[in-house]
Coordinates of C-alpha atoms in Angstrom, one line a residue:
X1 CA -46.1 25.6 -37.7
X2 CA -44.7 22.1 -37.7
X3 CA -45.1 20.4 -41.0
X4 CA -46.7 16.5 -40.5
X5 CA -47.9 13.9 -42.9
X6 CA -51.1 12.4 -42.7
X7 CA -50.5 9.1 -44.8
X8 CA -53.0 5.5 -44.2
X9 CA -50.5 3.2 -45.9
X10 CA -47.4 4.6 -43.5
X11 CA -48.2 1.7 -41.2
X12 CA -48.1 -1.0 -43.8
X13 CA -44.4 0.2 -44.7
X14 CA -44.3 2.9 -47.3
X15 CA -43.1 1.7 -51.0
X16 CA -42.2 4.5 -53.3
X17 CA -39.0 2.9 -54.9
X18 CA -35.3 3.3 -53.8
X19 CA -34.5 6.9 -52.5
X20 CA -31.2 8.3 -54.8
X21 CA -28.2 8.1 -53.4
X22 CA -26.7 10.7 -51.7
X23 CA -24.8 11.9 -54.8
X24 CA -27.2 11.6 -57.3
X25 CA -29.2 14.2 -58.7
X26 CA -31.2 16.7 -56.4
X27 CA -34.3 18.5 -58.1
X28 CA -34.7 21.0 -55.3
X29 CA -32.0 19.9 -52.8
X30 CA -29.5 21.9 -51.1
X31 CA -27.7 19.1 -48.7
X32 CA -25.6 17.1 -51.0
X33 CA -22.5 18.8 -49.4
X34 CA -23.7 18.6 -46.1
X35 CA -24.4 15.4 -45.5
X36 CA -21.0 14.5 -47.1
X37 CA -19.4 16.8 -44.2
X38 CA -21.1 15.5 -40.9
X39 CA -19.9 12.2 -42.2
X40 CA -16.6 13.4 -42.8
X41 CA -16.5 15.3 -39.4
X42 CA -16.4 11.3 -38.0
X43 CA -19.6 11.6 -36.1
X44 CA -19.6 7.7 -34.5
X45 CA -22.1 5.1 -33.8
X46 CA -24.9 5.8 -31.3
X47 CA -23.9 9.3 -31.1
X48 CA -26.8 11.6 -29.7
X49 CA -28.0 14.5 -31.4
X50 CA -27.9 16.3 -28.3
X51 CA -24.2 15.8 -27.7
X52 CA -21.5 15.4 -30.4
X53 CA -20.3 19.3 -30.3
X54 CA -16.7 17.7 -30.1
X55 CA -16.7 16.6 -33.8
X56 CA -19.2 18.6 -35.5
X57 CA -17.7 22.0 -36.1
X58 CA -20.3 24.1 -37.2
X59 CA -22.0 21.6 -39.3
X60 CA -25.1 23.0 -41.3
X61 CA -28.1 21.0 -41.7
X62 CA -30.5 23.4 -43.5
X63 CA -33.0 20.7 -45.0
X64 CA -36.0 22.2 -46.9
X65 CA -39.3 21.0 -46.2
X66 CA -41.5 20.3 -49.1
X67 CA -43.7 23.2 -49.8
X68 CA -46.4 21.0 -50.5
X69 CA -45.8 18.8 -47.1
X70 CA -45.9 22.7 -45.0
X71 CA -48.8 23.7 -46.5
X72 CA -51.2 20.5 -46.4
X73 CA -50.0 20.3 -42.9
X74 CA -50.4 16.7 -41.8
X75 CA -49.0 14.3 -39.7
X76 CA -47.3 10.9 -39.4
X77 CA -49.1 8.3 -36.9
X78 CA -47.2 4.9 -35.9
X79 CA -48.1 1.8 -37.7
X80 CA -50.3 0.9 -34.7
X81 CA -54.3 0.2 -35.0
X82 CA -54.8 3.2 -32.3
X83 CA -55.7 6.6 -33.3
X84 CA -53.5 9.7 -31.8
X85 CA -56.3 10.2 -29.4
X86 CA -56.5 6.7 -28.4
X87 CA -52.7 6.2 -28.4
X88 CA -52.6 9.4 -25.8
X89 CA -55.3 7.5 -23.3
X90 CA -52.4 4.7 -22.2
X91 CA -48.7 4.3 -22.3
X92 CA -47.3 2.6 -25.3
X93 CA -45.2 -0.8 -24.4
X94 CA -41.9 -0.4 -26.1
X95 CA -39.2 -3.6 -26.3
X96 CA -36.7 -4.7 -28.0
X97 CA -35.3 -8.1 -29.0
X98 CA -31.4 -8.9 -28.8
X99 CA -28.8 -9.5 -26.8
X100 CA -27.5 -8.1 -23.4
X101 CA -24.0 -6.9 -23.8
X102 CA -21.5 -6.0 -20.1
X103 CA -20.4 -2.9 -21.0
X104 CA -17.3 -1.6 -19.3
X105 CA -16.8 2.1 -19.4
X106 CA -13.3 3.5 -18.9
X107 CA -13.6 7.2 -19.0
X108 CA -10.3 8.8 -19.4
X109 CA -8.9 12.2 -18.9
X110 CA -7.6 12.6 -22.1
X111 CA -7.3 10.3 -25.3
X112 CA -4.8 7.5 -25.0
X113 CA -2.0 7.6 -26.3
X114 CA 0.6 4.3 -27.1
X115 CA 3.0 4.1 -24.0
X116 CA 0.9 6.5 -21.9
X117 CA -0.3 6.4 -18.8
X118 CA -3.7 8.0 -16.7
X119 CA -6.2 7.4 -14.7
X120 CA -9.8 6.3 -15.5
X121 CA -13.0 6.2 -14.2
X122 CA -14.5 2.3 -14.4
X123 CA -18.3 1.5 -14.5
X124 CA -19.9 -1.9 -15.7
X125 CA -23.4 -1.9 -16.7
X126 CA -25.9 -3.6 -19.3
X127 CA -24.8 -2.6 -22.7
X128 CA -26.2 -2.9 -26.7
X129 CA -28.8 -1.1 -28.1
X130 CA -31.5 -3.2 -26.8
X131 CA -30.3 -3.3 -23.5
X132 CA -29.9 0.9 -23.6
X133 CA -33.1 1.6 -25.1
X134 CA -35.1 -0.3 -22.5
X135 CA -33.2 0.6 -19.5
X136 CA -34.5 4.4 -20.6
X137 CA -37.8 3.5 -21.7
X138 CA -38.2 1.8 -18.2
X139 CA -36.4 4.9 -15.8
X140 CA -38.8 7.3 -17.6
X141 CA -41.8 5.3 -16.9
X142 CA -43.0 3.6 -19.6
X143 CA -43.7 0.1 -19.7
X144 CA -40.2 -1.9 -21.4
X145 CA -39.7 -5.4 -22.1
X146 CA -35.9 -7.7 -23.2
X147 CA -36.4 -10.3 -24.7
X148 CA -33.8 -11.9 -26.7
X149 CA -30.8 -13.6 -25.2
X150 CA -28.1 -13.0 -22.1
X151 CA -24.9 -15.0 -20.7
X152 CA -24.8 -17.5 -17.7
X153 CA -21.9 -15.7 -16.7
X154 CA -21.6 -13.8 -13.1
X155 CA -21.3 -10.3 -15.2
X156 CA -24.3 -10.9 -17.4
X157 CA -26.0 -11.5 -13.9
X158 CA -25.7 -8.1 -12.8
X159 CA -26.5 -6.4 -15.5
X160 CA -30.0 -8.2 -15.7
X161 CA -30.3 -7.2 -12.1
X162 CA -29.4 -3.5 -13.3
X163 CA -32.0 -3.6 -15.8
X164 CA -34.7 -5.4 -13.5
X165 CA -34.1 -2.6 -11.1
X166 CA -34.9 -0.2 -13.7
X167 CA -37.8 -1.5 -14.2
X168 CA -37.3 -3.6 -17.6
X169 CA -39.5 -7.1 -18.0
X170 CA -36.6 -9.5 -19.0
X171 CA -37.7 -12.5 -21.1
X172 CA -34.7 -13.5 -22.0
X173 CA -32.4 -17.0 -22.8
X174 CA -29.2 -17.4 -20.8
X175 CA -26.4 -19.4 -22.0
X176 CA -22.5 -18.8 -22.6
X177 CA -20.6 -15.9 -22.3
X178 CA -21.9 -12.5 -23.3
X179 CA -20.2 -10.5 -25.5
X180 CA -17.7 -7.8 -23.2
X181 CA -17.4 -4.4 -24.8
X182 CA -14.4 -2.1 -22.9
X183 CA -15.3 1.3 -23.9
X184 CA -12.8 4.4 -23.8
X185 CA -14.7 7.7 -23.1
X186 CA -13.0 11.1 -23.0
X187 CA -13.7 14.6 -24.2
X188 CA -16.7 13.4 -26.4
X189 CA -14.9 10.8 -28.2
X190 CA -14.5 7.3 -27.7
X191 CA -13.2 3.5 -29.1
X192 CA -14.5 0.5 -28.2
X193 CA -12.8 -3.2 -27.8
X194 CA -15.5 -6.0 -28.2
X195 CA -14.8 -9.5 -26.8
X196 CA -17.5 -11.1 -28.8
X197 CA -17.8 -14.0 -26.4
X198 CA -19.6 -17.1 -27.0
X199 CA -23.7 -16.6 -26.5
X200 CA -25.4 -17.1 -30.1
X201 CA -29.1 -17.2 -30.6
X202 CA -31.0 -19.9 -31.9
X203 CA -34.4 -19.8 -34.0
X204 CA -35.9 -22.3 -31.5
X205 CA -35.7 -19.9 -28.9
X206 CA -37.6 -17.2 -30.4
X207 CA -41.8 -17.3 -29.5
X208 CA -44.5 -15.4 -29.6
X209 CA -44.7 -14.4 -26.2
X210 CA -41.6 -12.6 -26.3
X211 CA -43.5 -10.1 -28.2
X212 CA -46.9 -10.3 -26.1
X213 CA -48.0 -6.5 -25.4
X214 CA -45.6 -4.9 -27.3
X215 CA -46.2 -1.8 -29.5
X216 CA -43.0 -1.6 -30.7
X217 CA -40.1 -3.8 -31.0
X218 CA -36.4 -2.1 -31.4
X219 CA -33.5 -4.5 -33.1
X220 CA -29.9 -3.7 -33.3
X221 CA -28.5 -3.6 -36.6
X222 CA -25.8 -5.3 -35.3
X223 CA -27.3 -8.2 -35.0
X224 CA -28.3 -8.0 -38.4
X225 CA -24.7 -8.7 -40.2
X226 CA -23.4 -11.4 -41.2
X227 CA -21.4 -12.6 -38.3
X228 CA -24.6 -11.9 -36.3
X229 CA -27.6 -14.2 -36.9
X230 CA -29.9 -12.6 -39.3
X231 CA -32.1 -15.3 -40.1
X232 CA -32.6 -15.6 -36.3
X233 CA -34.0 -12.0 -36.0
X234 CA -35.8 -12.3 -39.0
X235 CA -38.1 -14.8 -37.8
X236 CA -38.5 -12.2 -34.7
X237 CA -39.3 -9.2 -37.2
X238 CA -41.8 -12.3 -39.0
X239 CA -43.7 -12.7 -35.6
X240 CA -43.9 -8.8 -34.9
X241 CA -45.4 -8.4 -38.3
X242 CA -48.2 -11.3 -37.6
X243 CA -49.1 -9.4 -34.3
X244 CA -49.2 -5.9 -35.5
X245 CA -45.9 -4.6 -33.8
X246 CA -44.2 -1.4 -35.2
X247 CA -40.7 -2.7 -36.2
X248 CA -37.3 -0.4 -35.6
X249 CA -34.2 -0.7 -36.3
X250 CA -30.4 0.8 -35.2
X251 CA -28.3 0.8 -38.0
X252 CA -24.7 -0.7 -37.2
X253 CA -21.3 1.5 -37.2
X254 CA -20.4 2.5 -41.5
X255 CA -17.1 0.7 -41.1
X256 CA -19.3 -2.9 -40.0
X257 CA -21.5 -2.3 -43.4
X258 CA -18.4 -1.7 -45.2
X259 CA -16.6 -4.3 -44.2
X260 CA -19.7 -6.9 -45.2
X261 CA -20.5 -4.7 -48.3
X262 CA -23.1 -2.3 -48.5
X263 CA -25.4 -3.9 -50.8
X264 CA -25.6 -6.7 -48.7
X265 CA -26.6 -5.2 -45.7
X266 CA -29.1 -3.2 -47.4
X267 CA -30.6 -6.2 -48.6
X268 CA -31.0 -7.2 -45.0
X269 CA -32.7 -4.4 -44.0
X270 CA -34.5 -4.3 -46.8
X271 CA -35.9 -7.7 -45.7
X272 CA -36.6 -6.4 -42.1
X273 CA -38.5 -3.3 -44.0
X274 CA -38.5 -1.4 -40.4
X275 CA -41.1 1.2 -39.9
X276 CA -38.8 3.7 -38.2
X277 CA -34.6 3.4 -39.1
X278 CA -32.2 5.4 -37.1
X279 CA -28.6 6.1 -38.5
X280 CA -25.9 8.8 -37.7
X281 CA -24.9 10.6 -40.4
X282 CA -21.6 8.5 -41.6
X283 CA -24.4 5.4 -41.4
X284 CA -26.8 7.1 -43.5
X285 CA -24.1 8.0 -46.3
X286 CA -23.0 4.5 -46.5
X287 CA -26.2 3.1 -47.3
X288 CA -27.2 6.2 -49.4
X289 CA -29.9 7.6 -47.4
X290 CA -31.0 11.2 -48.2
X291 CA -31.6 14.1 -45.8
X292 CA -33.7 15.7 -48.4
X293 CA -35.5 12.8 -50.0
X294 CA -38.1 10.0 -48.9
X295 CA -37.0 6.9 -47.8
X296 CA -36.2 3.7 -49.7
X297 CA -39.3 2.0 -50.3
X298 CA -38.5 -0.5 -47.5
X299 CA -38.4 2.0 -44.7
X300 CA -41.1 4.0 -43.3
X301 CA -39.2 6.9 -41.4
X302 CA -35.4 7.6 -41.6
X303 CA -34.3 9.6 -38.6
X304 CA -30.8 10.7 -39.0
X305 CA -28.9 12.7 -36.5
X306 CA -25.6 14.6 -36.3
X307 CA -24.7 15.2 -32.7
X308 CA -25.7 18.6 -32.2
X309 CA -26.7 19.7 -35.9
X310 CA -30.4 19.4 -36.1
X311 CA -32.0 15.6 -37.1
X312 CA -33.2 15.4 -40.2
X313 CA -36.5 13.0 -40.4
X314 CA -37.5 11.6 -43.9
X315 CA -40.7 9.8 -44.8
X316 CA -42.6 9.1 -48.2
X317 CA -44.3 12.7 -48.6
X318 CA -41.9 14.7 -45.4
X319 CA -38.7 16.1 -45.0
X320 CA -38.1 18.4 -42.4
X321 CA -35.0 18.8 -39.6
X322 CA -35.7 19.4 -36.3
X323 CA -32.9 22.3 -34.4
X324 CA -31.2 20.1 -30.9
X325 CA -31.9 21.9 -27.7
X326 CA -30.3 21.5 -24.3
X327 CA -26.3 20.6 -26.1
X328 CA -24.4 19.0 -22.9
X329 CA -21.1 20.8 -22.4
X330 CA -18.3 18.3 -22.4
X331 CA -20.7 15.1 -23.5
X332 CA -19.9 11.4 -22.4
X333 CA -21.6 9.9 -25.7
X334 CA -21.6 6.1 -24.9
X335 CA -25.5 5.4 -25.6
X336 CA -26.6 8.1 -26.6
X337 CA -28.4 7.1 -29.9
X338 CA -30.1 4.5 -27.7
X339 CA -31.6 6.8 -25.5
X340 CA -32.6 8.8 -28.6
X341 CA -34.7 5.9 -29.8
X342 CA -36.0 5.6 -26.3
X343 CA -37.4 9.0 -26.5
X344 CA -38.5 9.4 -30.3
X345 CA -40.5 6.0 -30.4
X346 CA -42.2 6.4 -26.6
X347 CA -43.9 9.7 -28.3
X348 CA -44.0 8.5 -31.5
X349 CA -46.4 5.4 -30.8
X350 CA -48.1 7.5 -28.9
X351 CA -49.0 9.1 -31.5
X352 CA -47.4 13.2 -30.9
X353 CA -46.2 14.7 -33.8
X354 CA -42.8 13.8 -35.5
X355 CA -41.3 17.5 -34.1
X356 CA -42.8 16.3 -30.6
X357 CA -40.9 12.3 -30.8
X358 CA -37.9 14.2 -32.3
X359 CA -37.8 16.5 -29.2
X360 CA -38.1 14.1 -26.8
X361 CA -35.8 12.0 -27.9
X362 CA -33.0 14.9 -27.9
X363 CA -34.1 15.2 -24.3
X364 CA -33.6 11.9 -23.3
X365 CA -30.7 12.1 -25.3
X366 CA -29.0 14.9 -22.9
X367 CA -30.0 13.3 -19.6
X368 CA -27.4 10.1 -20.6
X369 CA -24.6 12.7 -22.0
X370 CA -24.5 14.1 -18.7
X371 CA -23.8 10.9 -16.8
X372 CA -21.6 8.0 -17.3
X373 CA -22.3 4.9 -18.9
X374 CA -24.9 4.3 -21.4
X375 CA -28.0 3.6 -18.8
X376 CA -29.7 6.0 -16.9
X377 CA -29.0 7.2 -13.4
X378 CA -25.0 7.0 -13.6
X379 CA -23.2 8.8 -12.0
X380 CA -22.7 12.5 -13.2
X381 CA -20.0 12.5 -16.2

C-alpha cells in the first residue's frame, strides 16, 4: 500500500526548519552513502529517472518510509483550493514562466574526442525547462501556457511555431537574441555550449495575465542565479502567490550553484519557497537536500531523481522512493527532467497520489528518452 500524507498547511508551504545536511546526523537513516554515490556517479542536469542507466551502475536507493507515515496512510494534495475529487472532474492548466531557448541537438556516434571527426544527427527545436515542460504538458493533452520572454530572431520564430503547434498558449515578450544552446548527445551522455545571447527580462513586462488560469506555474532555476534576473522572477512567483498558483521550481546544474555559492542560491530559493522542487541527485547534495528527511522549511515537496535508481520524494511528514519502470535502452537524455515535471505536476494538481504523479512522470520521462531532442514527437533516437 502506497504510503501518502494528508497535511492542511502543505499548500501554504510547509515550515518545519532547515532539513540536515546530507552528512549530518541520521537518527534512523540508511542513505547517507548513497546519496553521496549517485552524485558521484555524475548523473547531469535534467536527467530523467527513467533513463540515465549509462552513469548509474547499480546505484541503490533503499529509502525508508517512516513507519508512522505507512501506517496512518495519508496523502499529499497540491496547494490548490480543489479537493482530489474536484481536481479529477477537469484538467489542471499547467505553465511555466521563462525564457524560450533554440536548442540545437547534435547527436553523435560516439563521444568527441579533440582532433576527431564523425558524423552527427542535427535537430533545432524550442529548448529550457519552461519551454520542455509545456511542449509535453501540451502533446499529452493538457491545457499549457509560456509566458515569459523569446528572441526577435528568425530561430526563436520557429521554435514558437514548434511549440504553438503543440498546442502551447504563448504569452510571451520578444526582443533580442535568444540564448543558443548546441547540445552533444551520444550514448546517454551529453555537454552542452550556451551562447547566452542578448534577450533579458524586464519587471515591466511581467502582469497578471500571464498567470490567468493557471494551476501551476514551473520556473527554471536557471533563471534564478545571479547572472539571470532573479528579482524579475520574483515578482512572477509574487503574483502566483496573490492568485493562488502552486509554484515549482527546476533546480540549476551543481556546478552553476557552486560557482555562485551555495548559500546564496539557497537563499534564492528560499525566497521563491516553491511548493514542489525538483533536483537530480548531484543538485540535491549541493544544496544539502535529504533523501531520508523532510524538506527545508521553504519547500513543500523535494522530488529527487537518479536516472534509473528509484525517485526519492520528501515532504514534512513523508519519505518514500518510488522503483522507475519502462528504463529506455540506449537513452538520448536532453530534457528529460522536464518531461518528468511535465508528468509528476499534471497528476499531482490533479490531485492522484504522490506514487501515481511519480509514475507518470517516469512515463513521460521514457517517451522523450526514446526520441531526439528534448520536445515530444522527434524523431526516434
Amino acid at each position: 500500500m502506497l504510503g501518502v500524507v494528508q497535511d492542511p498547511a502543505l499548500g501554504h508551504r510547509i515550515r518545519q526548519g532547515i532539513a540536515d545536511d546530507i552528512r549530518g546526523a541520521d537518527p534512523g537513516g540508511c542513505l547517507q552513502g548513497e546519496l553521496g554515490d549517485a552524485a558521484n556517479a555524475g548523473a547531469d542536469h535534467d536527467q530523467a529517472p527513467a533513463t540515465r542507466g549509462a552513469v548509474n551502475h547499480g546505484t541503490s536507493w533503499a529509502v525508508r518510509l517512516s513507519a508512522r507515515c505507512f501506517r496512518e496512510n495519508r496523502r499529499v494534495t497540491p496547494p490548490t483550493p480543489t479537493t482530489t475529487g474536484a481536481a479529477k472532474s477537469r484538467l489542471p492548466t499547467i505553465g511555466g514562466v521563462g525564457k524560450v531557448v533554440v536548442d540545437q541537438l547534435l547527436r553523435c556516434h560516439h563521444q568527441p574526442q579533440p582532433d576527431g571527426h564523425q558524423h552527427a544527427t542535427r535537430l533545432v527545436t524550442a529548448g529550457g525547462a519552461v519551454a520542455n515542460m509545456t511542449g509535453n504538458v501540451a502533446a499529452h493533452g493538457f491545457r499549457s501556457i509560456l509566458a515569459g520572454w523569446a528572441g526577435a530572431d528568425d530561430g526563436s520564430q520557429a521554435v514558437l511555431a514548434q511549440l504553438a503547434g503543440l498546442g502551447v498558449e504563448l504569452r510571451v515578450v520578444r526582443r533580442g537574441r535568444a540564448p543558443l544552446a548546441t547540445v552533444l548527445a551520444w550514448g546517454g551522455d551529453r555537454s552542452m555550449l550556451v551562447d547566452q545571447g542578448d534577450l533579458r527580462g524586464l519587471a515591466a513586462d511581467v502582469s497578471r495575465g500571464w498567470l490567468e488560469g493557471l494551476d501551476v506555474v514551473h520556473i527554471n532555476g536557471y533563471d534564478l542565479l545571479d547572472y539571470g534576473w532573479p528579482e524579475v522572477m520574483f515578482g512572477v512567483v509574487e503574483l502566483a502567490r496573490e492568485q493562488g498558483i502552486a509554484v515549482s521550481v527546476d533546480t540549476p546544474s551543481a556546478a552553476r550553484m557552486q560557482a555562485q555559492g551555495v548559500e546564496s542560491y539557497r537563499a534564492s530559493l528560499a525566497r521563491v519557497a516553491p511548493d514542489v522542487l525538483f533536483a537530480n541527485a548531484a543538485e540535491a547534495a549541493t544544496l544539502g537536500l535529504s533523501t531520508r528527511r523532510p524538506p527545508p522549511e521553504w519547500a513543500g515537496l523535494a522530488i529527487v531523481h537518479a536516472g534509473i535508481a528509484p525517485t526519492a520524494v520528501c515532504s514534512r511528514d513523508l519519505v518514500e522512493s518510488f522503483a522507475v519502470r519502462g528504463v529506455v535502452s540506449n537513452p538520448e537524455t536532453t530534457g528529460c527532467g522536464d518531461a518528468f515535471a511535465a508528468g509528476f505536476l499534471t497528476a499531482w494538481a490533479q490531485g492522484h497520489e504522490l506514487g501515481e504523479a511519480v509514475g507518470r512522470g517516469h512515463a513521460w520521462a521514457a517517451e522523450i528518452a526514446a526520441v531526439v531532442g528534448a520536445q515530444p514527437g522527434g524523431p526516434p533516437a
